[in-house]
mmCIF file of C-alpha atoms in Angstrom:
data_model
loop_
_atom_site.group_PDB
_atom_site.id
_atom_site.type_symbol
_atom_site.label_atom_id
_atom_site.label_comp_id
_atom_site.label_asym_id
_atom_site.label_seq_id
_atom_site.Cartn_x
_atom_site.Cartn_y
_atom_site.Cartn_z
ATOM 1 C CA SER I 978 -108.148 -126.117 221.722
ATOM 2 C CA THR I 979 -106.593 -128.396 219.140
ATOM 3 C CA LYS I 980 -107.288 -131.441 221.319
ATOM 4 C CA ALA I 981 -110.968 -130.567 221.457
ATOM 5 C CA ALA I 982 -111.042 -130.110 217.706
ATOM 6 C CA ILE I 983 -109.521 -133.534 217.235
ATOM 7 C CA ALA I 984 -112.070 -135.027 219.612
ATOM 8 C CA ALA I 985 -114.821 -133.798 217.310
ATOM 9 C CA ILE I 986 -113.442 -135.849 214.426
ATOM 10 C CA PRO I 987 -113.831 -139.657 214.191
ATOM 11 C CA LEU I 988 -110.289 -140.891 214.663
ATOM 12 C CA GLY I 989 -110.631 -144.642 215.123
ATOM 13 C CA LEU I 990 -109.054 -144.397 218.564
ATOM 14 C CA GLY I 991 -109.323 -148.126 219.167
ATOM 15 C CA THR I 992 -106.997 -148.786 216.261
ATOM 16 C CA LEU I 993 -104.562 -146.126 217.421
ATOM 17 C CA LEU I 994 -104.415 -147.498 220.959
ATOM 18 C CA SER I 995 -103.777 -151.020 219.712
ATOM 19 C CA ALA I 996 -100.861 -149.816 217.587
ATOM 20 C CA PRO I 997 -98.748 -147.616 219.883
ATOM 21 C CA ALA I 998 -95.776 -147.543 217.528
ATOM 22 C CA LYS I 999 -97.903 -145.703 214.982
ATOM 23 C CA ALA I 1000 -99.943 -143.673 217.450
ATOM 24 C CA ALA I 1001 -97.618 -140.693 217.663
ATOM 25 C CA THR I 1002 -97.372 -140.336 213.895
ATOM 26 C CA ALA I 1003 -101.105 -140.722 213.375
ATOM 27 C CA THR I 1004 -101.958 -138.300 216.180
ATOM 28 C CA THR I 1005 -99.527 -135.732 214.786
ATOM 29 C CA ALA I 1006 -101.124 -136.030 211.358
ATOM 30 C CA TYR I 1007 -104.634 -135.592 212.736
ATOM 31 C CA THR I 1008 -103.492 -132.674 214.882
ATOM 32 C CA ALA I 1009 -101.997 -130.969 211.846
ATOM 33 C CA ARG I 1010 -105.172 -131.505 209.837
ATOM 34 C CA ALA I 1011 -107.392 -130.273 212.662
ATOM 35 C CA GLY I 1012 -105.116 -127.266 213.053
ATOM 36 C CA ALA I 1013 -105.359 -126.488 209.344
ATOM 37 C CA LEU I 1014 -109.152 -126.698 209.583
ATOM 38 C CA THR I 1015 -109.467 -124.305 212.501
ATOM 39 C CA ASP I 1016 -106.817 -121.940 211.120
ATOM 40 C CA ALA I 1017 -108.770 -121.750 207.854
ATOM 41 C CA LEU I 1018 -111.982 -120.990 209.733
ATOM 42 C CA GLN I 1019 -110.285 -118.308 211.838
ATOM 43 C CA LEU I 1020 -108.964 -116.646 208.677
ATOM 44 C CA ALA I 1021 -112.398 -116.806 207.067
ATOM 45 C CA LEU I 1022 -113.886 -115.267 210.206
ATOM 46 C CA ILE I 1023 -111.521 -112.282 209.986
ATOM 47 C CA LEU I 1024 -112.507 -111.724 206.352
ATOM 48 C CA GLU I 1025 -116.204 -112.002 207.197
ATOM 49 C CA TYR I 1026 -115.825 -109.656 210.174
ATOM 50 C CA LEU I 1027 -114.264 -107.169 207.770
ATOM 51 C CA GLU I 1028 -117.037 -107.406 205.195
ATOM 52 C CA ASP I 1029 -119.797 -107.427 207.797
ATOM 53 C CA GLU I 1030 -118.450 -104.287 209.466
ATOM 54 C CA TYR I 1031 -117.831 -102.577 206.149
ATOM 55 C CA TYR I 1032 -121.382 -102.939 204.905
ATOM 56 C CA ARG I 1033 -122.853 -102.019 208.274
ATOM 57 C CA MET I 1034 -120.877 -98.791 208.277
ATOM 58 C CA GLY I 1035 -121.738 -98.095 204.662
ATOM 59 C CA LEU I 1036 -125.449 -98.526 205.287
ATOM 60 C CA ASP I 1037 -125.209 -96.317 208.378
ATOM 61 C CA ALA I 1038 -123.422 -93.532 206.490
ATOM 62 C CA GLY I 1039 -126.237 -91.140 205.680
ATOM 63 C CA GLY I 1040 -126.543 -90.256 202.010
ATOM 64 C CA LEU I 1041 -123.707 -92.522 200.885
ATOM 65 C CA ILE I 1042 -125.542 -95.342 199.106
ATOM 66 C CA PRO I 1043 -128.129 -94.238 196.512
ATOM 67 C CA SER I 1044 -131.646 -95.432 197.221
ATOM 68 C CA THR I 1045 -131.571 -97.491 194.008
ATOM 69 C CA ASP I 1046 -128.611 -99.513 195.313
ATOM 70 C CA ARG I 1047 -129.470 -99.700 198.976
ATOM 71 C CA THR I 1048 -131.487 -102.928 198.741
ATOM 72 C CA VAL I 1049 -128.503 -104.690 197.167
ATOM 73 C CA PHE I 1050 -126.188 -103.797 200.020
ATOM 74 C CA MET I 1051 -128.789 -104.568 202.653
ATOM 75 C CA GLN I 1052 -128.992 -108.110 201.270
ATOM 76 C CA ILE I 1053 -125.214 -108.465 201.006
ATOM 77 C CA SER I 1054 -124.905 -107.214 204.579
ATOM 78 C CA LYS I 1055 -127.380 -109.847 205.783
ATOM 79 C CA HIS I 1056 -125.326 -112.543 204.094
ATOM 80 C CA GLU I 1057 -122.082 -111.375 205.695
ATOM 81 C CA THR I 1058 -123.681 -111.293 209.141
ATOM 82 C CA ALA I 1059 -124.922 -114.846 208.604
ATOM 83 C CA HIS I 1060 -121.435 -115.940 207.527
ATOM 84 C CA VAL I 1061 -119.942 -114.534 210.727
ATOM 85 C CA SER I 1062 -122.515 -116.399 212.806
ATOM 86 C CA PHE I 1063 -121.855 -119.671 210.974
ATOM 87 C CA LEU I 1064 -118.075 -119.472 211.317
ATOM 88 C CA LYS I 1065 -118.262 -118.655 215.014
ATOM 89 C CA ALA I 1066 -120.600 -121.605 215.563
ATOM 90 C CA ALA I 1067 -118.357 -123.916 213.509
ATOM 91 C CA LEU I 1068 -115.274 -122.975 215.506
ATOM 92 C CA THR I 1069 -117.126 -123.411 218.782
ATOM 93 C CA SER I 1070 -118.315 -126.861 217.692
ATOM 94 C CA LEU I 1071 -114.663 -127.808 217.143
ATOM 95 C CA GLY I 1072 -113.721 -126.679 220.631
ATOM 96 C CA GLU I 1073 -112.033 -123.507 219.394
ATOM 97 C CA THR I 1074 -112.690 -119.994 220.658
ATOM 98 C CA PRO I 1075 -113.649 -117.757 217.722
ATOM 99 C CA GLY I 1076 -111.288 -114.845 217.267
ATOM 100 C CA SER I 1077 -112.516 -111.447 218.402
ATOM 101 C CA LYS I 1078 -113.537 -108.875 215.829
ATOM 102 C CA PRO I 1079 -110.569 -106.619 215.045
ATOM 103 C CA THR I 1080 -110.715 -102.845 214.977
ATOM 104 C CA PHE I 1081 -110.944 -101.810 211.347
ATOM 105 C CA ASP I 1082 -109.733 -98.692 209.568
ATOM 106 C CA PHE I 1083 -111.375 -98.722 206.171
ATOM 107 C CA THR I 1084 -109.422 -95.651 205.117
ATOM 108 C CA ALA I 1085 -106.269 -97.829 205.252
ATOM 109 C CA GLY I 1086 -104.355 -95.099 206.998
ATOM 110 C CA GLY I 1087 -106.013 -92.271 205.104
ATOM 111 C CA ASN I 1088 -105.682 -93.725 201.610
ATOM 112 C CA PHE I 1089 -109.411 -94.235 201.035
ATOM 113 C CA SER I 1090 -112.620 -92.365 201.890
ATOM 114 C CA PRO I 1091 -115.245 -95.079 201.378
ATOM 115 C CA PHE I 1092 -117.926 -93.593 203.608
ATOM 116 C CA THR I 1093 -117.951 -90.157 201.995
ATOM 117 C CA ASP I 1094 -117.282 -91.177 198.377
ATOM 118 C CA TYR I 1095 -119.623 -93.791 196.907
ATOM 119 C CA ASN I 1096 -117.238 -94.660 194.080
ATOM 120 C CA GLN I 1097 -114.563 -95.521 196.637
ATOM 121 C CA PHE I 1098 -117.111 -97.500 198.638
ATOM 122 C CA LEU I 1099 -117.791 -99.608 195.540
ATOM 123 C CA ILE I 1100 -114.067 -100.006 194.824
ATOM 124 C CA LEU I 1101 -113.378 -101.446 198.265
ATOM 125 C CA ALA I 1102 -116.545 -103.554 198.175
ATOM 126 C CA GLN I 1103 -115.305 -105.137 194.942
ATOM 127 C CA ALA I 1104 -111.815 -105.647 196.364
ATOM 128 C CA PHE I 1105 -113.165 -107.299 199.519
ATOM 129 C CA GLU I 1106 -115.546 -109.585 197.631
ATOM 130 C CA ASP I 1107 -112.936 -110.606 195.059
ATOM 131 C CA THR I 1108 -110.527 -111.316 197.924
ATOM 132 C CA GLY I 1109 -113.147 -113.461 199.645
ATOM 133 C CA VAL I 1110 -113.811 -115.545 196.539
ATOM 134 C CA ARG I 1111 -110.133 -116.346 196.067
ATOM 135 C CA ALA I 1112 -109.473 -116.886 199.773
ATOM 136 C CA TYR I 1113 -112.301 -119.398 200.235
ATOM 137 C CA LYS I 1114 -111.091 -121.352 197.205
ATOM 138 C CA GLY I 1115 -107.568 -121.262 198.584
ATOM 139 C CA GLN I 1116 -108.666 -122.727 201.922
ATOM 140 C CA ALA I 1117 -110.941 -125.461 200.535
ATOM 141 C CA GLY I 1118 -108.268 -128.110 200.900
ATOM 142 C CA ASN I 1119 -107.775 -127.208 204.556
ATOM 143 C CA VAL I 1120 -111.422 -127.770 205.501
ATOM 144 C CA MET I 1121 -111.870 -131.122 203.745
ATOM 145 C CA GLU I 1122 -111.500 -132.890 207.085
ATOM 146 C CA SER I 1123 -115.144 -132.010 207.769
ATOM 147 C CA ARG I 1124 -117.635 -132.700 204.992
ATOM 148 C CA GLN I 1125 -120.234 -130.471 206.611
ATOM 149 C CA ILE I 1126 -117.864 -127.538 206.946
ATOM 150 C CA LEU I 1127 -116.467 -128.077 203.442
ATOM 151 C CA GLN I 1128 -119.973 -127.983 201.975
ATOM 152 C CA ALA I 1129 -120.872 -124.836 203.904
ATOM 153 C CA ALA I 1130 -117.578 -123.152 203.004
ATOM 154 C CA LEU I 1131 -118.109 -123.823 199.305
ATOM 155 C CA GLN I 1132 -121.653 -122.488 199.580
ATOM 156 C CA ILE I 1133 -120.282 -119.312 201.167
ATOM 157 C CA HIS I 1134 -117.711 -119.188 198.357
ATOM 158 C CA SER I 1135 -120.512 -119.205 195.783
ATOM 159 C CA VAL I 1136 -122.382 -116.457 197.642
ATOM 160 C CA GLU I 1137 -119.238 -114.322 197.764
ATOM 161 C CA ALA I 1138 -118.824 -114.881 194.022
ATOM 162 C CA ARG I 1139 -122.353 -113.603 193.403
ATOM 163 C CA HIS I 1140 -121.623 -110.570 195.579
ATOM 164 C CA ALA I 1141 -118.433 -109.912 193.612
ATOM 165 C CA SER I 1142 -120.206 -110.206 190.277
ATOM 166 C CA GLN I 1143 -122.987 -107.873 191.397
ATOM 167 C CA VAL I 1144 -120.640 -105.183 192.697
ATOM 168 C CA ARG I 1145 -118.420 -105.426 189.629
ATOM 169 C CA ARG I 1146 -121.431 -104.854 187.374
ATOM 170 C CA MET I 1147 -122.508 -101.900 189.516
ATOM 171 C CA ARG I 1148 -119.119 -100.417 188.638
ATOM 172 C CA ALA I 1149 -119.791 -101.037 184.920
ATOM 173 C CA ASN I 1150 -117.316 -103.927 184.840
ATOM 174 C CA LYS I 1151 -117.773 -107.459 183.601
ATOM 175 C CA GLY I 1152 -118.969 -109.792 186.321
ATOM 176 C CA TRP I 1153 -115.724 -111.757 186.184
ATOM 177 C CA ILE I 1154 -111.974 -111.099 186.245
ATOM 178 C CA GLU I 1155 -109.905 -111.199 183.064
ATOM 179 C CA LEU I 1156 -106.154 -111.639 183.461
ATOM 180 C CA ALA I 1157 -104.907 -109.603 186.450
ATOM 181 C CA ASP I 1158 -107.097 -106.625 185.574
ATOM 182 C CA GLY I 1159 -109.500 -105.824 188.390
ATOM 183 C CA GLY I 1160 -111.405 -103.412 186.174
ATOM 184 C CA ASN I 1161 -110.707 -99.719 186.785
ATOM 185 C CA MET I 1162 -109.243 -100.455 190.195
ATOM 186 C CA PRO I 1163 -106.529 -98.360 191.869
ATOM 187 C CA ALA I 1164 -102.973 -99.666 192.072
ATOM 188 C CA ALA I 1165 -103.403 -100.121 195.825
ATOM 189 C CA THR I 1166 -105.655 -103.127 195.131
ATOM 190 C CA ALA I 1167 -103.137 -104.938 192.905
ATOM 191 C CA ALA I 1168 -102.517 -107.662 195.504
ATOM 192 C CA VAL I 1169 -106.154 -108.747 195.200
ATOM 193 C CA TYR I 1170 -105.646 -109.645 191.535
ATOM 194 C CA ALA I 1171 -102.047 -110.863 191.541
ATOM 195 C CA GLY I 1172 -101.852 -114.263 189.851
ATOM 196 C CA GLU I 1173 -105.235 -114.022 188.142
ATOM 197 C CA ASP I 1174 -103.417 -113.931 184.812
ATOM 198 C CA ASN I 1175 -102.431 -117.588 185.151
ATOM 199 C CA LEU I 1176 -103.182 -119.375 181.885
ATOM 200 C CA MET I 1177 -102.039 -122.918 182.718
ATOM 201 C CA GLN I 1178 -104.571 -125.255 184.323
ATOM 202 C CA ALA I 1179 -103.421 -128.811 185.100
ATOM 203 C CA GLY I 1180 -100.880 -128.544 182.301
ATOM 204 C CA PHE I 1181 -103.462 -127.247 179.821
ATOM 205 C CA ASN I 1182 -102.801 -123.892 178.145
ATOM 206 C CA THR I 1183 -106.171 -122.152 178.246
ATOM 207 C CA ALA I 1184 -104.880 -119.227 176.194
ATOM 208 C CA ALA I 1185 -104.044 -121.494 173.257
ATOM 209 C CA ALA I 1186 -107.554 -122.892 173.254
ATOM 210 C CA PHE I 1187 -109.655 -119.850 174.106
ATOM 211 C CA GLY I 1188 -107.447 -116.760 174.010
ATOM 212 C CA GLU I 1189 -105.784 -115.128 177.005
ATOM 213 C CA ALA I 1190 -108.754 -113.126 178.294
ATOM 214 C CA ALA I 1191 -111.267 -115.973 178.082
ATOM 215 C CA GLY I 1192 -108.743 -118.544 179.267
ATOM 216 C CA SER I 1193 -107.941 -116.613 182.418
ATOM 217 C CA ALA I 1194 -111.570 -115.682 183.071
ATOM 218 C CA ALA I 1195 -112.624 -119.326 183.104
ATOM 219 C CA TYR I 1196 -110.809 -119.981 186.400
ATOM 220 C CA ASP I 1197 -110.648 -118.116 189.688
ATOM 221 C CA GLU I 1198 -107.123 -118.420 191.036
ATOM 222 C CA VAL I 1199 -106.601 -119.287 194.679
ATOM 223 C CA LEU I 1200 -105.300 -116.775 197.198
ATOM 224 C CA SER I 1201 -103.014 -118.135 199.889
ATOM 225 C CA GLY I 1202 -103.905 -117.693 203.522
ATOM 226 C CA SER I 1203 -100.918 -115.431 204.102
ATOM 227 C CA ASP I 1204 -101.805 -113.224 201.129
ATOM 228 C CA ALA I 1205 -105.453 -112.985 202.197
ATOM 229 C CA ALA I 1206 -104.397 -112.097 205.738
ATOM 230 C CA ALA I 1207 -102.007 -109.449 204.403
ATOM 231 C CA ILE I 1208 -104.778 -107.822 202.363
ATOM 232 C CA ALA I 1209 -107.141 -107.795 205.344
ATOM 233 C CA GLY I 1210 -104.321 -106.508 207.533
ATOM 234 C CA LEU I 1211 -104.176 -103.284 205.531
ATOM 235 C CA PHE I 1212 -107.532 -102.390 207.079
ATOM 236 C CA ILE I 1213 -106.900 -103.596 210.630
ATOM 237 C CA VAL I 1214 -105.597 -101.236 213.291
#
């Protein structure tokens, strides 16, 4: 519950109780921040459930992943399983019940065949990892209430970035995104890369200094929680 989550955060209750006129406002602020924290973790859990299930199914699909690539996806799969475990434990520590794993349809209603076509498996793997990188960055501000969780979330973000780079290179792409070009990705994945062509950073025009491609590649753009949820929702029954 939100109350339990708040109880896990040092609030300075003595000060609040001695200043009743300000108590309601302060409690509302803390409640909102605790809610943002747990909402961010629940969203991350959905994304990690998706990736964890995807790689499990891919590894279980006989003859799908070439033997030369299998070790890579076994390691990525281990990471995703560990991320799920961490997020569930973090939510529980905040007094929240972790969301249940959804039922996934990785064909997205028959639009993909990732477990019979290795190229499509790689396409979705790249899309999921690139989504994860942007989503974790987008939620960083919402988990700042807990230093421990913020640190862990940013560590997961860096792991997801390494996954994304690896899969992109396995598809003969650069390890990073330039502009809004995912790199030989189908139009159905456009939402994953929308906004990546932003060239202004804190009022600084990166294109003027480095050129458009390099300027955009230097920064991963955030993905809002609603956009990340919408992308994941395409694969949830």
